[in-house]
C-alpha atoms as a printed R data frame, in Angstrom:
   type eleno elety resid chain resno      x       y       z
1  ATOM     1    CA   MET     A     1  8.887  13.831  26.448
2  ATOM     2    CA   LEU     A     2 11.917  13.075  23.729
3  ATOM     3    CA   ASP     A     3 12.864   9.842  25.780
4  ATOM     4    CA   ASP     A     4  9.153   9.013  25.280
5  ATOM     5    CA   LEU     A     5  9.164  10.212  21.603
6  ATOM     6    CA   GLU     A     6 12.624   8.084  21.240
7  ATOM     7    CA   PHE     A     7 11.279   4.991  22.615
8  ATOM     8    CA   ILE     A     8  8.099   4.694  20.317
9  ATOM     9    CA   LEU     A     9 10.838   5.458  17.721
10 ATOM    10    CA   LYS     A    10 13.238   2.532  18.841
11 ATOM    11    CA   ILE     A    11  9.617   0.236  18.278
12 ATOM    12    CA   LEU     A    12  9.220   1.378  14.717
13 ATOM    13    CA   PHE     A    13 12.987   0.831  14.098
14 ATOM    14    CA   PHE     A    14 12.923  -2.673  15.724
15 ATOM    15    CA   ILE     A    15  9.688  -3.218  13.057
16 ATOM    16    CA   LEU     A    16 10.344  -1.792  10.162
17 ATOM    17    CA   SER     A    17 13.979  -3.768  10.959
18 ATOM    18    CA   ILE     A    18 12.125  -7.140  10.942
19 ATOM    19    CA   VAL     A    19  9.804  -6.546   7.826
20 ATOM    20    CA   TRP     A    20 12.685  -5.580   5.784
21 ATOM    21    CA   VAL     A    21 14.664  -8.292   6.680
22 ATOM    22    CA   GLY     A    22 11.748 -10.308   5.341
23 ATOM    23    CA   LYS     A    23 11.916  -8.339   2.118
24 ATOM    24    CA   ILE     A    24 15.298  -9.603   1.692
25 ATOM    25    CA   MET     A    25 14.807 -13.079   2.179
26 ATOM    26    CA   ILE     A    26 11.703 -13.162  -0.042
27 ATOM    27    CA   LEU     A    27 12.340 -10.739  -2.637
28 ATOM    28    CA   ARG     A    28 15.914  -9.911  -4.240
29 ATOM    29    CA   THR     A    29 15.996  -6.874  -6.379
30 ATOM    30    CA   ASP     A    30 18.148  -4.335  -7.285
31 ATOM    31    CA   LYS     A    31 16.723  -1.799  -5.147
32 ATOM    32    CA   GLN     A    32 17.710  -3.520  -2.058
33 ATOM    33    CA   ILE     A    33 21.608  -2.707  -3.028
34 ATOM    34    CA   VAL     A    34 21.028   1.029  -2.741
35 ATOM    35    CA   ILE     A    35 18.935   0.738   0.442
36 ATOM    36    CA   ASN     A    36 20.772  -2.079   2.584
37 ATOM    37    CA   PRO     A    37 23.708   0.182   3.023
38 ATOM    38    CA   LEU     A    38 22.376   3.366   3.989
39 ATOM    39    CA   LEU     A    39 19.986   1.098   6.992
40 ATOM    40    CA   ILE     A    40 23.287  -0.445   8.189
41 ATOM    41    CA   THR     A    41 25.133   2.201   8.239
42 ATOM    42    CA   ILE     A    42 22.220   4.260  10.254
43 ATOM    43    CA   ALA     A    43 22.220   1.321  12.309
44 ATOM    44    CA   SER     A    44 25.251   0.660  13.227
45 ATOM    45    CA   LEU     A    45 25.891   4.254  14.119
46 ATOM    46    CA   LEU     A    46 22.898   4.378  16.384
47 ATOM    47    CA   VAL     A    47 24.558   1.206  18.216
48 ATOM    48    CA   VAL     A    48 27.725   2.746  18.406
49 ATOM    49    CA   MET     A    49 26.613   6.220  20.112
50 ATOM    50    CA   PRO     A    50 25.805   6.928  24.341
51 ATOM    51    CA   GLN     A    51 22.467   6.710  25.362
52 ATOM    52    CA   SER     A    52 21.320   9.828  25.443
53 ATOM    53    CA   TYR     A    53 20.735   9.670  29.325
54 ATOM    54    CA   ALA     A    54 24.678  10.966  29.191
55 ATOM    55    CA   ASN     A    55 24.551  14.338  28.286
56 ATOM    56    CA   VAL     A    56 26.471  14.277  25.859
57 ATOM    57    CA   GLU     A    57 27.075  16.780  22.809
58 ATOM    58    CA   LEU     A    58 28.582  16.364  19.640
59 ATOM    59    CA   MET     A    59 29.325  19.280  17.973
60 ATOM    60    CA   GLY     A    60 27.226  21.289  19.940
61 ATOM    61    CA   ILE     A    61 24.197  18.859  19.423
62 ATOM    62    CA   ASN     A    62 22.434  16.887  22.116
63 ATOM    63    CA   ILE     A    63 23.115  13.164  21.331
64 ATOM    64    CA   GLN     A    64 19.542  12.312  21.820
65 ATOM    65    CA   ASN     A    65 18.599  15.252  19.386
66 ATOM    66    CA   ILE     A    66 20.879  13.386  16.647
67 ATOM    67    CA   ARG     A    67 19.635   9.921  17.764
68 ATOM    68    CA   ILE     A    68 16.051  10.835  16.845
69 ATOM    69    CA   THR     A    69 16.825  12.192  13.827
70 ATOM    70    CA   LEU     A    70 18.610   8.985  12.766
71 ATOM    71    CA   TYR     A    71 15.826   6.910  14.015
72 ATOM    72    CA   CYS     A    72 13.583   8.969  11.833
73 ATOM    73    CA   VAL     A    73 15.659   8.799   8.649
74 ATOM    74    CA   TYR     A    74 15.848   5.098   9.104
75 ATOM    75    CA   ILE     A    75 12.318   4.775   9.382
76 ATOM    76    CA   VAL     A    76 11.953   6.865   6.046
77 ATOM    77    CA   ILE     A    77 14.515   4.349   4.165
78 ATOM    78    CA   ALA     A    78 12.895   1.354   5.206
79 ATOM    79    CA   MET     A    79  9.244   2.810   4.136
80 ATOM    80    CA   LEU     A    80 10.470   4.071   1.312
81 ATOM    81    CA   GLY     A    81 12.374   0.717   0.602
82 ATOM    82    CA   ILE     A    82  9.397  -1.052   1.422
83 ATOM    83    CA   TYR     A    83  6.835   0.633  -1.132
84 ATOM    84    CA   SER     A    84  9.537   0.682  -3.609
85 ATOM    85    CA   THR     A    85  9.814  -2.971  -3.456
86 ATOM    86    CA   ASN     A    86  6.046  -3.632  -3.868
87 ATOM    87    CA   GLN     A    87  6.001  -1.682  -7.047
88 ATOM    88    CA   LYS     A    88  7.108  -2.503 -10.409
89 ATOM    89    CA   ASN     A    89  7.932   0.908 -11.157
90 ATOM    90    CA   GLY     A    90  8.948   2.302  -8.016
91 ATOM    91    CA   ILE     A    91 10.575   4.962  -6.587
92 ATOM    92    CA   PHE     A    92 14.523   3.741  -7.637
């Protein structure tokens, strides 16, 4: 079940990454200065982490749970960033 959830989150990760790249190329805002480093850090952590089938634990937590959490955090930050760049008086 967690494998299916992780696959769905990977698809959302990919789609939101493409949308965010489009926002970066079209709009240049100060909000991107805050959001871009967060997204780059999360994406780099996801790339470096071992795959979920390795059954590796980090500080007593399964890697798959950490990966799912990072995907969720990335999705929330990207969606907030997309929303805030569309609004004149956004969140940031």
